[in-house]
């Protein structure tokens, strides 16, 4: 696995990179408390994108390969939308492994993964370690676009 940071081009036009018309989503049922509903409704007043740059394997976090702050800046500036960054520190004690051509869960040493994103700027709503997975999922389900790892919600 490569541990070098990826160099980003100076100009990235998100509209040319992603054809949103190819994707469809169904609204999942997510039950929120009245306080959570208020939090979600406040963010949903504007068009927004959700980013979850973390996953259970710290080696695959966005920051390992890229300048996360630069990615945030590019998304906000090029899209003209608010960006909601979600994630939360977690302990991981299971992982999936391939065994006899099937994916199975295997217990392994419990590890604490502290997800930290200490960046603030206009257009950024930083919810890392500030909300729960229900709010993050509710926001993700109605976002204009999602940027994240393949396993961040597993």
PDB file of C-alpha atoms in Angstrom, residues 6-19 49 51 66-67 69-81 145 147:
ATOM      1  CA  UNK A   6      -1.474  12.272  -3.752  1.00  0.00           C
ATOM      2  CA  UNK A   7      -0.745  15.492  -5.593  1.00  0.00           C
ATOM      3  CA  UNK A   8      -3.913  17.274  -6.637  1.00  0.00           C
ATOM      4  CA  UNK A   9      -4.173  19.318  -9.816  1.00  0.00           C
ATOM      5  CA  UNK A  10      -4.493  23.057  -9.303  1.00  0.00           C
ATOM      6  CA  UNK A  11      -7.896  23.117 -11.008  1.00  0.00           C
ATOM      7  CA  UNK A  12     -10.492  20.390 -10.484  1.00  0.00           C
ATOM      8  CA  UNK A  13     -13.938  20.820 -12.013  1.00  0.00           C
ATOM      9  CA  UNK A  14     -16.195  18.544  -9.996  1.00  0.00           C
ATOM     10  CA  UNK A  15     -18.988  18.849 -12.548  1.00  0.00           C
ATOM     11  CA  UNK A  16     -16.747  17.246 -15.190  1.00  0.00           C
ATOM     12  CA  UNK A  17     -15.619  14.441 -12.905  1.00  0.00           C
ATOM     13  CA  UNK A  18     -18.970  13.190 -11.600  1.00  0.00           C
ATOM     14  CA  UNK A  19     -22.173  12.589 -13.553  1.00  0.00           C
ATOM     15  CA  UNK A  49     -22.329  17.502   0.208  1.00  0.00           C
ATOM     16  CA  UNK A  51     -17.796  13.687   3.302  1.00  0.00           C
ATOM     17  CA  UNK A  66      -4.172  13.247   0.328  1.00  0.00           C
ATOM     18  CA  UNK A  67      -4.204  16.679   1.852  1.00  0.00           C
ATOM     19  CA  UNK A  69      -7.910  20.286   3.961  1.00  0.00           C
ATOM     20  CA  UNK A  70      -7.114  20.925   0.303  1.00  0.00           C
ATOM     21  CA  UNK A  71      -9.813  18.428  -0.760  1.00  0.00           C
ATOM     22  CA  UNK A  72     -12.314  20.243   1.482  1.00  0.00           C
ATOM     23  CA  UNK A  73     -11.337  23.604  -0.013  1.00  0.00           C
ATOM     24  CA  UNK A  74     -11.672  22.304  -3.582  1.00  0.00           C
ATOM     25  CA  UNK A  75     -15.095  20.744  -2.954  1.00  0.00           C
ATOM     26  CA  UNK A  76     -16.499  23.888  -1.313  1.00  0.00           C
ATOM     27  CA  UNK A  77     -15.030  26.315  -3.849  1.00  0.00           C
ATOM     28  CA  UNK A  78     -15.829  24.302  -6.975  1.00  0.00           C
ATOM     29  CA  UNK A  79     -19.292  23.085  -5.974  1.00  0.00           C
ATOM     30  CA  UNK A  80     -20.558  26.252  -4.314  1.00  0.00           C
ATOM     31  CA  UNK A  81     -22.246  24.008  -1.719  1.00  0.00           C
ATOM     32  CA  UNK A 145     -23.317  14.109  -3.245  1.00  0.00           C
ATOM     33  CA  UNK A 147     -17.522  11.564  -0.748  1.00  0.00           C
TER      34      UNK A 147
END
